[in-house]
Short mmCIF file of C-alpha atoms and ligand atoms in Angstrom, two decimals:
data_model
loop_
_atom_site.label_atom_id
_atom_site.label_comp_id
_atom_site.label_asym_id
_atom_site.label_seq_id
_atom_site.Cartn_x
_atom_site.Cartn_y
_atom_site.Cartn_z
CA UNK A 1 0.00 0.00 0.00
CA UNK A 2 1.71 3.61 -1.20
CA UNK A 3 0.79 6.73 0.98
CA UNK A 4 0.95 9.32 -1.93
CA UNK A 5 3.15 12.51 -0.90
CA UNK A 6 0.31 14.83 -1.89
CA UNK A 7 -1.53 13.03 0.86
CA UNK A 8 1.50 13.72 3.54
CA UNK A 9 1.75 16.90 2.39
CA UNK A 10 -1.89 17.84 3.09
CA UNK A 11 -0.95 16.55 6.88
CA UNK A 12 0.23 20.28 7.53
CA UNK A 13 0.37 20.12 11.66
CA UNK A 14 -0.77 23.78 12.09
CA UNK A 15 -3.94 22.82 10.45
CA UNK A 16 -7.22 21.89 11.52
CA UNK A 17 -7.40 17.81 11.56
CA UNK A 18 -10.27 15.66 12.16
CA UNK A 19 -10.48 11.79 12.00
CA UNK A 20 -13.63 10.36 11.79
CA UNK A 21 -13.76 6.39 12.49
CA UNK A 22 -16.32 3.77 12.67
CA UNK A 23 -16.57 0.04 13.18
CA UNK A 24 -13.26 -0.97 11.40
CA UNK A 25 -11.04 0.71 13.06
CA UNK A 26 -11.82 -1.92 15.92
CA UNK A 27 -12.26 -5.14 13.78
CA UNK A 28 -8.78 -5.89 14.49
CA UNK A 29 -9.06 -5.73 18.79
CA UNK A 30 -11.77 -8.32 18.11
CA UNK A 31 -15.11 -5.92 17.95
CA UNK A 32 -17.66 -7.15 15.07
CA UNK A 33 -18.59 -4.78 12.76
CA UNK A 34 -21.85 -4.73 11.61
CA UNK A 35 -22.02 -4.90 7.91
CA UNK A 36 -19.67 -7.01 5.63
CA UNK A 37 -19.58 -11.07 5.82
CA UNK A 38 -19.08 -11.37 9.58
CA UNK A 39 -21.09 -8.19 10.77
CA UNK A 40 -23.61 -8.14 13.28
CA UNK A 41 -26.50 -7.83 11.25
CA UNK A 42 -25.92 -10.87 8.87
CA UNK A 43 -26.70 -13.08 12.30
CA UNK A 44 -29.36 -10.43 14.08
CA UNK A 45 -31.45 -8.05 12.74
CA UNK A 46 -31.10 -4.11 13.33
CA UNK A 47 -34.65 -4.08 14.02
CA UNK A 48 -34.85 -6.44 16.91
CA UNK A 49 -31.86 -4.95 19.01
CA UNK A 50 -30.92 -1.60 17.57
CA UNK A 51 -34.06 0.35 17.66
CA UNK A 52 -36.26 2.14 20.28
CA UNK A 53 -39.45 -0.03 19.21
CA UNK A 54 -37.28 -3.00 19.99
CA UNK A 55 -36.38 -2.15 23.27
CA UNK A 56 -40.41 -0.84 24.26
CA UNK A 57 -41.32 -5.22 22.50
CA UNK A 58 -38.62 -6.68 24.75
CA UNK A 59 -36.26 -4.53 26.40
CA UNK A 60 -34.90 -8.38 28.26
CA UNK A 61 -33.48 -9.85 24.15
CA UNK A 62 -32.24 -6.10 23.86
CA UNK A 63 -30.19 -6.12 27.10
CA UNK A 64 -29.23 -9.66 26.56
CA UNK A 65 -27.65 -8.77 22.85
CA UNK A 66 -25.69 -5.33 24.59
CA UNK A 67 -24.32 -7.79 27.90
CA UNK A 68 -22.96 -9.99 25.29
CA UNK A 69 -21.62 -7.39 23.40
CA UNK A 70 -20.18 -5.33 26.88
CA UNK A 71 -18.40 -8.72 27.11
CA UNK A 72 -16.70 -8.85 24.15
CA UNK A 73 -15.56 -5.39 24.07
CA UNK A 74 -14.70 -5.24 27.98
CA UNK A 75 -11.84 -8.07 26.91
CA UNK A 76 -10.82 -6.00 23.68
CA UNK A 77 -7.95 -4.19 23.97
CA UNK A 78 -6.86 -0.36 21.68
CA UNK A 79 -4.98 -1.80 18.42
CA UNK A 80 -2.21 -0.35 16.55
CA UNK A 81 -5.29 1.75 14.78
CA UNK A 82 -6.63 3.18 17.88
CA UNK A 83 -2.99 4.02 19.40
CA UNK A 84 -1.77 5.74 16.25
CA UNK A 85 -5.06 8.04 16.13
CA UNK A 86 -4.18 8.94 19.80
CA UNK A 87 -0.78 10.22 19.21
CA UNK A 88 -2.11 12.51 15.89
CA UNK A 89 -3.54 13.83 18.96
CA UNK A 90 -0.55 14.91 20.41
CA UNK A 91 0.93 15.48 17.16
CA UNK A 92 -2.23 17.93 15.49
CA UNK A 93 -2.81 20.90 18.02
CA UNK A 94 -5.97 21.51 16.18
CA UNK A 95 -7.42 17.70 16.25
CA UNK A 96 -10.69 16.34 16.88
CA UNK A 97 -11.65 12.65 16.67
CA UNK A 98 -15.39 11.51 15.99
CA UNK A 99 -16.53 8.52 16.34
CA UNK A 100 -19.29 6.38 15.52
CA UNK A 101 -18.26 3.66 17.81
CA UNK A 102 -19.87 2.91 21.03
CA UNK A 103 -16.83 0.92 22.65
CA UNK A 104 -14.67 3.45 24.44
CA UNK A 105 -11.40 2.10 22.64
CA UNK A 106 -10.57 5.46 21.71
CA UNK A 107 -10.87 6.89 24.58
CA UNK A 108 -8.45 4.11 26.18
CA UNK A 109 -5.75 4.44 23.63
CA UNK A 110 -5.55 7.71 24.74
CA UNK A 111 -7.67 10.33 22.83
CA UNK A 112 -9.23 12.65 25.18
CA UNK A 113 -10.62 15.13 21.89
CA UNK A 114 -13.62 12.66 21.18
CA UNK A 115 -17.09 12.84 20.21
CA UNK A 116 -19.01 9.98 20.66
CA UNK A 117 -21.64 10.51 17.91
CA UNK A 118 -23.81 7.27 18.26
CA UNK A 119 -22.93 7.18 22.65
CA UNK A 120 -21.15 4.81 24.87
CA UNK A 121 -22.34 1.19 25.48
CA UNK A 122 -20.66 1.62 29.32
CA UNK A 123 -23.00 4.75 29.84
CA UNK A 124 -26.89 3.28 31.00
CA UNK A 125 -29.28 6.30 30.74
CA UNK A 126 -32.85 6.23 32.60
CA UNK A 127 -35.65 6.06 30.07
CA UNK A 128 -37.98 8.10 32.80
CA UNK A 129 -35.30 10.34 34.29
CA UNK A 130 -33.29 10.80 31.29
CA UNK A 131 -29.97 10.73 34.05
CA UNK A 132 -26.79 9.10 32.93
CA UNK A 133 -24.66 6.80 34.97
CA UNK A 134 -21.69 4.59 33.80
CA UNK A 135 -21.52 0.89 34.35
CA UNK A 136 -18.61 -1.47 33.61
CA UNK A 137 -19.95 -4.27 35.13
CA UNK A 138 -19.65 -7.51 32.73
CA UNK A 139 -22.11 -9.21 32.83
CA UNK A 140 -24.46 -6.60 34.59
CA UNK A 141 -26.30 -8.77 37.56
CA UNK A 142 -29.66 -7.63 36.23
CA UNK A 143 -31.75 -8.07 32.94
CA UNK A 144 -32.86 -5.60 31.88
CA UNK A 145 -31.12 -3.18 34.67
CA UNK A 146 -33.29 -0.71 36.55
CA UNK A 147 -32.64 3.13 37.84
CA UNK A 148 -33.51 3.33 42.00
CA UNK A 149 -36.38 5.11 40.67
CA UNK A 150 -38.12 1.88 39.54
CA UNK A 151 -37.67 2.84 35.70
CA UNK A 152 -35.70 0.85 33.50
CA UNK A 153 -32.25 1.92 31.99
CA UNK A 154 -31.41 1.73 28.38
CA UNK A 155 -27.92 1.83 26.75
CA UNK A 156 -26.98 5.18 26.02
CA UNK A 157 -26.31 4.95 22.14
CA UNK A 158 -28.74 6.43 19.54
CA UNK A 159 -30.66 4.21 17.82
CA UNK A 160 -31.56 3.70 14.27
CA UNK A 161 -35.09 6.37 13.99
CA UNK A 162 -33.16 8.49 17.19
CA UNK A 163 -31.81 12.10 16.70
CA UNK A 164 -28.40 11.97 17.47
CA UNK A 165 -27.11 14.76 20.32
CA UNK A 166 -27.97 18.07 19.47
CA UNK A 167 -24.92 19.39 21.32
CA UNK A 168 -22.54 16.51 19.56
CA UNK A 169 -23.92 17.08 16.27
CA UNK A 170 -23.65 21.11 16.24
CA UNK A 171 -19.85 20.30 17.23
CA UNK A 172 -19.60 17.75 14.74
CA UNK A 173 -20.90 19.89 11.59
CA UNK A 174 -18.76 22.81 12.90
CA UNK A 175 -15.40 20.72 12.93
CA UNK A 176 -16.51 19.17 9.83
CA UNK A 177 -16.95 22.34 7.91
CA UNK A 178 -14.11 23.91 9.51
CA UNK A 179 -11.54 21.23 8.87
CA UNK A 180 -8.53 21.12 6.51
CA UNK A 181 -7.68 17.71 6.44
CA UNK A 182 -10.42 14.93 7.13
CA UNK A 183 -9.18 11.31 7.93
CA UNK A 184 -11.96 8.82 7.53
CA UNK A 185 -11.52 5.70 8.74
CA UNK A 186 -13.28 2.21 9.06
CA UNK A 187 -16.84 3.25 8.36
CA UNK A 188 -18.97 1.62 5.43
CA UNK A 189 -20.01 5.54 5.39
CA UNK A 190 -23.80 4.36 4.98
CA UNK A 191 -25.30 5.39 8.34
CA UNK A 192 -26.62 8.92 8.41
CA UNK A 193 -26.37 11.77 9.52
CA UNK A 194 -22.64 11.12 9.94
CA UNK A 195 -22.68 9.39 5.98
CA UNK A 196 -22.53 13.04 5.20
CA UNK A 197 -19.89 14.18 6.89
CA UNK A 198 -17.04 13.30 4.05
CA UNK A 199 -18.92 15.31 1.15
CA UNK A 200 -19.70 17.85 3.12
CA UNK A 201 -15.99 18.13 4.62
CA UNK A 202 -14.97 17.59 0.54
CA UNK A 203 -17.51 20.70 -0.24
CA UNK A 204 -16.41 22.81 2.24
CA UNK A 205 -12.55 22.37 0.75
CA UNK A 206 -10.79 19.76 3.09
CA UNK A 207 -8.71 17.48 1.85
CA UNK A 208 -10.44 13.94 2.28
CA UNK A 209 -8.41 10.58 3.08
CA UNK A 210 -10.41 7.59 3.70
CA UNK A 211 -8.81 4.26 5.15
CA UNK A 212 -10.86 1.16 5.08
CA UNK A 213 -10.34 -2.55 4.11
CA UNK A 214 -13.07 -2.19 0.59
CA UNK A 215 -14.29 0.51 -1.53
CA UNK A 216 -17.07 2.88 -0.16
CA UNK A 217 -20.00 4.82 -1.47
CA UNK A 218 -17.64 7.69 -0.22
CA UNK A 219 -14.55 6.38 -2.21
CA UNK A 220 -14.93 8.34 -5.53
CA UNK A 221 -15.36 11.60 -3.96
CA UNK A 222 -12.63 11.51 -1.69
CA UNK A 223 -9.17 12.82 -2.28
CA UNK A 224 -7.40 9.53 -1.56
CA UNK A 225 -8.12 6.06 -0.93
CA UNK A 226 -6.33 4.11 0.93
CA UNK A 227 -6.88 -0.20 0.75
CA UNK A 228 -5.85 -2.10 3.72
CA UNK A 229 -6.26 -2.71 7.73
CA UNK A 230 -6.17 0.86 9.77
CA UNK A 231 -4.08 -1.22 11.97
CA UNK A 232 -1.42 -1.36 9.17
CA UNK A 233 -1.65 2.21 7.26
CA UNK A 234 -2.31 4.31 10.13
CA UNK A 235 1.29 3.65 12.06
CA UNK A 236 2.97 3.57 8.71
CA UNK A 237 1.36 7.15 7.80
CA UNK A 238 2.11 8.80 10.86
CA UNK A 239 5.53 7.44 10.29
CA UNK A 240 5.37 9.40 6.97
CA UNK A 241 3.53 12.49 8.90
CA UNK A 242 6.84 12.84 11.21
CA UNK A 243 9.31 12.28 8.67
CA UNK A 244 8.31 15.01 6.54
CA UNK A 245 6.65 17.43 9.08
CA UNK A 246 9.74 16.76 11.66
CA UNK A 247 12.20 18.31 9.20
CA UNK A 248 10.77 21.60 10.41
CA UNK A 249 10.00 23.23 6.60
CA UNK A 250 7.60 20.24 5.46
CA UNK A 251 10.11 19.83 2.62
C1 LIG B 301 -11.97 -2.00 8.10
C2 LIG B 301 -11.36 -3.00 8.82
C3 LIG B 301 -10.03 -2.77 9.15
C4 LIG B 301 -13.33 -3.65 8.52
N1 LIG B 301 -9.43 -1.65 8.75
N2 LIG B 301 -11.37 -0.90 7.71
C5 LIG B 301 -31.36 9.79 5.29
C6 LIG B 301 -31.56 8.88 4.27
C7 LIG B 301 -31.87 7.55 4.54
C8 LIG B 301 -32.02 7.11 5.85
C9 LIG B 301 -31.83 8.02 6.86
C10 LIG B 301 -31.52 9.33 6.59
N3 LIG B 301 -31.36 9.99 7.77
C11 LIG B 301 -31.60 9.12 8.77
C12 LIG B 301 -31.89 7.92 8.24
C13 LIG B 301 -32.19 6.70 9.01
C14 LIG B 301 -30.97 6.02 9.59
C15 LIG B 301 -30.03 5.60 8.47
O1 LIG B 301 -29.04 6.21 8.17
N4 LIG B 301 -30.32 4.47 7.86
C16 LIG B 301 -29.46 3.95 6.76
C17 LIG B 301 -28.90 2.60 7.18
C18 LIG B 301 -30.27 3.92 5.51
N5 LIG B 301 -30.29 6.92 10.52
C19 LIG B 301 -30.77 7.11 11.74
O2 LIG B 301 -31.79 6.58 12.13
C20 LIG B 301 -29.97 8.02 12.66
N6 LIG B 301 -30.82 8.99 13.24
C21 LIG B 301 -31.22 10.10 12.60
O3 LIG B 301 -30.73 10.43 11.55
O4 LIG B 301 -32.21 10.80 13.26
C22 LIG B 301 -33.02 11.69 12.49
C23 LIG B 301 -33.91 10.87 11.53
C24 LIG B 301 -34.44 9.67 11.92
C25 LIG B 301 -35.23 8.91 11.02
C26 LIG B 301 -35.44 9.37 9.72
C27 LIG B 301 -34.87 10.59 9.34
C28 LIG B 301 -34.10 11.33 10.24
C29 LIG B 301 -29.38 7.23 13.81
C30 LIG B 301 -28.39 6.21 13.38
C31 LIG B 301 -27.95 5.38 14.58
C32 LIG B 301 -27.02 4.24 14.19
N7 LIG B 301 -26.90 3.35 15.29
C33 LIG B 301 -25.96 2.25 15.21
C34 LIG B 301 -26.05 1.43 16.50
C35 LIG B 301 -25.35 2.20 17.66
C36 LIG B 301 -25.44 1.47 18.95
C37 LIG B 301 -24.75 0.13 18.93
O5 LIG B 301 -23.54 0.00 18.60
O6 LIG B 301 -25.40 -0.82 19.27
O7 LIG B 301 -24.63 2.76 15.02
S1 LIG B 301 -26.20 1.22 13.77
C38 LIG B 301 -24.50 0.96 13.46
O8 LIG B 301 -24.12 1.58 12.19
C39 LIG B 301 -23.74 1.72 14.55
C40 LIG B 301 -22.59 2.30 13.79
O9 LIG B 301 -22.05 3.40 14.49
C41 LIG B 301 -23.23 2.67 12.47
C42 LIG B 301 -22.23 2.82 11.33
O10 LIG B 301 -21.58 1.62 11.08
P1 LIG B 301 -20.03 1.64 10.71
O11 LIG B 301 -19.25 2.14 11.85
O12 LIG B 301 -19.84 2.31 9.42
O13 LIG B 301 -19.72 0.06 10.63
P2 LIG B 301 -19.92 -0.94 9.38
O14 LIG B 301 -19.90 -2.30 9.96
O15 LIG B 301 -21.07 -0.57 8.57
O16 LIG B 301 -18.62 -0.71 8.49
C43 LIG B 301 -17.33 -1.13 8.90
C44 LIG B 301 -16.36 -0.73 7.80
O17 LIG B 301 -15.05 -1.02 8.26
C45 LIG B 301 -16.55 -1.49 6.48
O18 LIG B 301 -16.56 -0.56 5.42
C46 LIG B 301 -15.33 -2.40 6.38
O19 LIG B 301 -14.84 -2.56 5.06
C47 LIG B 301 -14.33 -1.63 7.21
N8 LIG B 301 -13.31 -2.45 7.88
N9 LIG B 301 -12.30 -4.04 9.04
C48 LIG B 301 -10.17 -0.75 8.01
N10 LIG B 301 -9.34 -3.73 9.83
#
């Protein structure tokens, strides 16, 4: 896999940087995605788990699906992927990561400039108090778990049909319009709002890498395309990021 120089070159430091990541980027700690040959929804279906009419029919199979899932996520560990994203962090002064990923990975590799656009799958939120409260416990000791207040909790993630954070989302368009250089990385770029985000980062004049395993309905609008596991290409391009920006001129 070749990192093109133009690409490298568009990694200016001083600029404004923002890497937005889905599912992939944590296929290789041992996270299922969700679409492709092994993704979640070839064995379950969205509808049944991943919606707030499936939670009202049988909020027990919901909570059953997300303990399972808590438990294969609570063993998972940040990959390559994850730690090289964290140290752009310390590398970009102007960097902001957003993710679509509900696993906290991110977060544990080191990143503290995150916005978790879909929520956290540690965070339980009270469906009649609305009150947020994490918990790490695998598996949790009751199903489905209830607030003190009787009510039950959900997962806080958004669901398909659910308006994403108001707050998040204002943040997100901002960065995204504001950005120089957009890093996309490991989504199948189908779920929206966030689907969006590359074209409009593309429209608004940032330069536009995306880094995923296949071709994308984003891939032929985006400045580069890069084929291959993040694990691999995003060590080797930060590599290529402090060769050329350590020199000092970029040249
Ligand atoms: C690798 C790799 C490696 C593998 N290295 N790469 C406009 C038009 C049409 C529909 C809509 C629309 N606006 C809204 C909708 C409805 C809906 C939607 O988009 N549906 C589409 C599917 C058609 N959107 C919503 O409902 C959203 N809400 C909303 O917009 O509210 C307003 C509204 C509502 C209704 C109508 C209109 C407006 C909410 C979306 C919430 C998504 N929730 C989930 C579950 C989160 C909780 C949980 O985890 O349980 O979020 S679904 C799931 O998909 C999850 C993900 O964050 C999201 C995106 O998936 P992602 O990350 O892209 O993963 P994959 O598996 O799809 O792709 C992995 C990629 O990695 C692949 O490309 C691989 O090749 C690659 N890969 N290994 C690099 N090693």
């Amino acid at each position: 896999m070749e990192i093109p120089d133009s690409m490298i070159a568009a990694c200016d430091p001083s600029k404004q940087v923002v890497v937005l990541t889905g599912a992939g980027i944590s296929a290789e700690s041992g996270v299922p995605t969700f679409r492709g040959e092994d993704g979640l929804w070839k064995r379950y279906r969205a509808e049944d788990l991943a919606t707030p009419s499936a939670f009202q029919t049988n909020p027990k199979l919901v909570w059953e699906w997300y303990d399972w899932r808590r438990g294969i996520i609570g063993k998972a560990e940040p990959n390559p992927g994850h730690r090289a994203i964290a140290e752009m962090e310390g590398i970009f002064p102007h960097f902001c990561l957003i993710t679509q990923n509900v696993d906290g990975l991110h977060r544990r590799a080191g990143n503290t400039e995150v916005i978790e656009i879909h929520g956290n799958l540690w965070d339980l939120r009270c469906v009649a108090e609305g009150t947020v409260r994490e918990d790490t416990r695998v598996p949790l000791p009751e199903i489905p778990p209830l607030c003190e207040c009787g009510a039950l909790l959900r997962p806080h993630v958004v669901w398909f049909g659910e308006s994403l954070d108001q707050e998040d989302l204002s943040r997100a368009y901002r960065l995204i319009e504001g950005c120089n250089l957009l890093l996309v990385v490991g989504t199948s770029a189908v779920v929206q709002p966030v689907a969006s985000f590359p074209l409009m980062a593309k429209q608004a004049g940032a330069f536009v890498v995306e880094v995923n395993m296949d071709p994308t309905p984003i891939s032929p609008l985006v400045d580069v395309s890069l084929h291959g596991k993040a694990g691999e290409i995003l060590p080797a391009l930060l590599e290529k990021i402090r060769e050329y920006w350590g020199r000092g001129d970029g040249a």
